[in-house]
Short mmCIF file of C-alpha atoms in Angstrom, two decimals:
data_model
loop_
_atom_site.label_atom_id
_atom_site.label_comp_id
_atom_site.label_asym_id
_atom_site.label_seq_id
_atom_site.Cartn_x
_atom_site.Cartn_y
_atom_site.Cartn_z
CA MET A 1 -60.00 -10.75 4.38
CA ALA A 2 -63.10 -11.26 2.27
CA THR A 3 -66.11 -13.20 3.47
CA SER A 4 -67.06 -16.40 1.68
CA THR A 5 -70.02 -14.61 0.10
CA VAL A 6 -67.77 -11.89 -1.33
CA GLU A 7 -65.34 -14.53 -2.62
CA ASP A 8 -68.25 -16.46 -4.20
CA TYR A 9 -69.39 -13.35 -6.06
CA LEU A 10 -65.88 -12.45 -7.20
CA LYS A 11 -65.21 -16.00 -8.43
CA CYS A 12 -68.58 -16.08 -10.17
CA ILE A 13 -67.86 -12.82 -11.98
CA VAL A 14 -64.52 -14.14 -13.27
CA LEU A 15 -65.99 -17.48 -14.38
CA GLU A 16 -68.92 -15.79 -16.14
CA GLU A 17 -66.57 -13.32 -17.85
CA GLU A 18 -64.55 -16.24 -19.21
CA ARG A 19 -67.61 -18.25 -20.16
CA GLY A 20 -69.31 -15.36 -21.97
CA GLY A 21 -66.18 -13.83 -23.43
CA ARG A 22 -67.36 -10.34 -22.65
CA GLU A 23 -65.98 -7.51 -20.61
CA ARG A 24 -68.98 -7.13 -18.26
CA VAL A 25 -71.23 -9.75 -16.72
CA PRO A 26 -74.95 -8.96 -16.40
CA THR A 27 -76.24 -9.16 -12.83
CA GLY A 28 -79.00 -11.53 -13.98
CA GLN A 29 -76.33 -13.98 -15.14
CA ILE A 30 -74.62 -13.72 -11.73
CA ALA A 31 -77.95 -14.33 -9.99
CA GLN A 32 -78.60 -17.40 -12.07
CA ALA A 33 -75.11 -18.80 -11.52
CA LEU A 34 -75.31 -18.32 -7.74
CA ALA A 35 -78.96 -19.40 -7.47
CA VAL A 36 -80.10 -16.11 -5.89
CA THR A 37 -82.76 -13.63 -6.97
CA PRO A 38 -81.74 -10.87 -9.39
CA GLY A 39 -82.49 -8.31 -6.69
CA THR A 40 -80.17 -10.02 -4.24
CA ALA A 41 -77.38 -10.15 -6.81
CA THR A 42 -77.85 -6.46 -7.66
CA VAL A 43 -77.72 -5.42 -4.00
CA MET A 44 -74.51 -7.40 -3.46
CA VAL A 45 -72.92 -6.11 -6.66
CA LYS A 46 -73.69 -2.52 -5.64
CA ALA A 47 -72.11 -3.16 -2.23
CA LEU A 48 -69.04 -4.64 -3.93
CA ALA A 49 -68.87 -1.57 -6.19
CA GLU A 50 -69.06 0.76 -3.19
CA SER A 51 -66.16 -1.19 -1.68
CA GLY A 52 -64.12 -0.74 -4.87
CA LEU A 53 -63.99 -4.46 -5.66
CA VAL A 54 -66.03 -4.31 -8.87
CA ASP A 55 -66.91 -1.78 -11.51
CA TYR A 56 -70.72 -1.80 -11.93
CA GLU A 57 -72.73 -0.08 -14.64
CA ALA A 58 -76.52 -0.44 -14.49
CA TYR A 59 -77.90 -2.25 -17.55
CA GLU A 60 -74.34 -3.06 -18.71
CA GLY A 61 -73.01 -5.34 -16.01
CA VAL A 62 -70.08 -5.76 -13.71
CA ARG A 63 -66.34 -6.54 -13.92
CA LEU A 64 -63.65 -6.95 -11.29
CA THR A 65 -61.31 -4.13 -10.38
CA PRO A 66 -57.67 -4.81 -9.51
CA ALA A 67 -58.69 -4.66 -5.83
CA GLY A 68 -61.29 -7.36 -6.47
CA GLU A 69 -58.76 -9.52 -8.25
CA ILE A 70 -56.43 -9.29 -5.25
CA LEU A 71 -59.14 -10.74 -3.01
CA LEU A 72 -59.63 -13.84 -5.14
CA PRO A 73 -58.34 -16.85 -3.24
CA VAL A 74 -54.91 -17.87 -4.57
CA PRO A 75 -55.88 -21.53 -5.21
CA PHE A 76 -58.61 -20.25 -7.49
CA GLU A 77 -56.02 -19.00 -9.92
CA VAL A 78 -54.39 -22.29 -10.82
CA GLY A 79 -55.87 -25.76 -10.93
CA GLU A 80 -59.19 -25.28 -9.17
CA ARG A 81 -62.09 -26.87 -11.00
CA PRO A 82 -65.57 -25.49 -10.52
CA LYS A 83 -68.35 -28.00 -9.89
CA ASP A 84 -69.36 -28.10 -13.54
CA GLY A 85 -65.86 -29.33 -14.54
CA ARG A 86 -64.57 -26.28 -16.40
CA ASN A 87 -60.89 -25.60 -15.91
CA VAL A 88 -60.04 -22.14 -14.63
CA HIS A 89 -57.33 -20.48 -16.66
CA ALA A 90 -54.80 -18.06 -15.18
CA LEU A 91 -56.88 -15.11 -14.01
CA ARG A 92 -55.42 -11.78 -15.07
CA ALA A 93 -52.22 -11.92 -13.07
CA VAL A 94 -53.87 -12.63 -9.73
CA ARG A 95 -50.73 -14.36 -8.56
CA LYS A 96 -48.66 -11.30 -9.45
CA LEU A 97 -51.05 -9.04 -7.60
CA HIS A 98 -50.92 -11.30 -4.53
CA GLY A 99 -47.14 -11.25 -4.68
CA ASN A 100 -47.06 -7.47 -4.96
CA LEU A 101 -49.47 -7.16 -2.05
CA ARG A 102 -47.36 -9.50 0.08
CA ARG A 103 -44.19 -7.50 -0.71
CA PHE A 104 -46.00 -4.25 0.12
CA ILE A 105 -47.26 -5.61 3.45
CA ASN A 106 -43.86 -7.05 4.33
CA GLY A 107 -42.28 -3.68 3.53
CA CYS A 108 -44.75 -1.92 5.82
CA ASP A 109 -44.00 -4.36 8.64
CA ARG A 110 -40.32 -3.45 8.53
CA ASN A 111 -40.97 0.23 9.21
#
């Protein structure tokens, strides 16, 4: 289970990807969106990368990995509205990934 800080960063990355229409989100953009210093955002992004939740390239930015997408809260996928009023579109098959993970876990429990 992800901490609320991890979830905040993952959600921010997805929202900024959609807003900017680019593959990678600069860490400075994440810092601004979360109201933290650029150094704080970079440290957290590097930790997320070490955990396999994001793919980070210095000077290019960050994007979620499939593992990061799985950790997004399910309500975030459909119908949640961020504070600024933007509607969040379906996020890269998060629901499907959650379903696959649930089936995998249920299969493991049977053994």
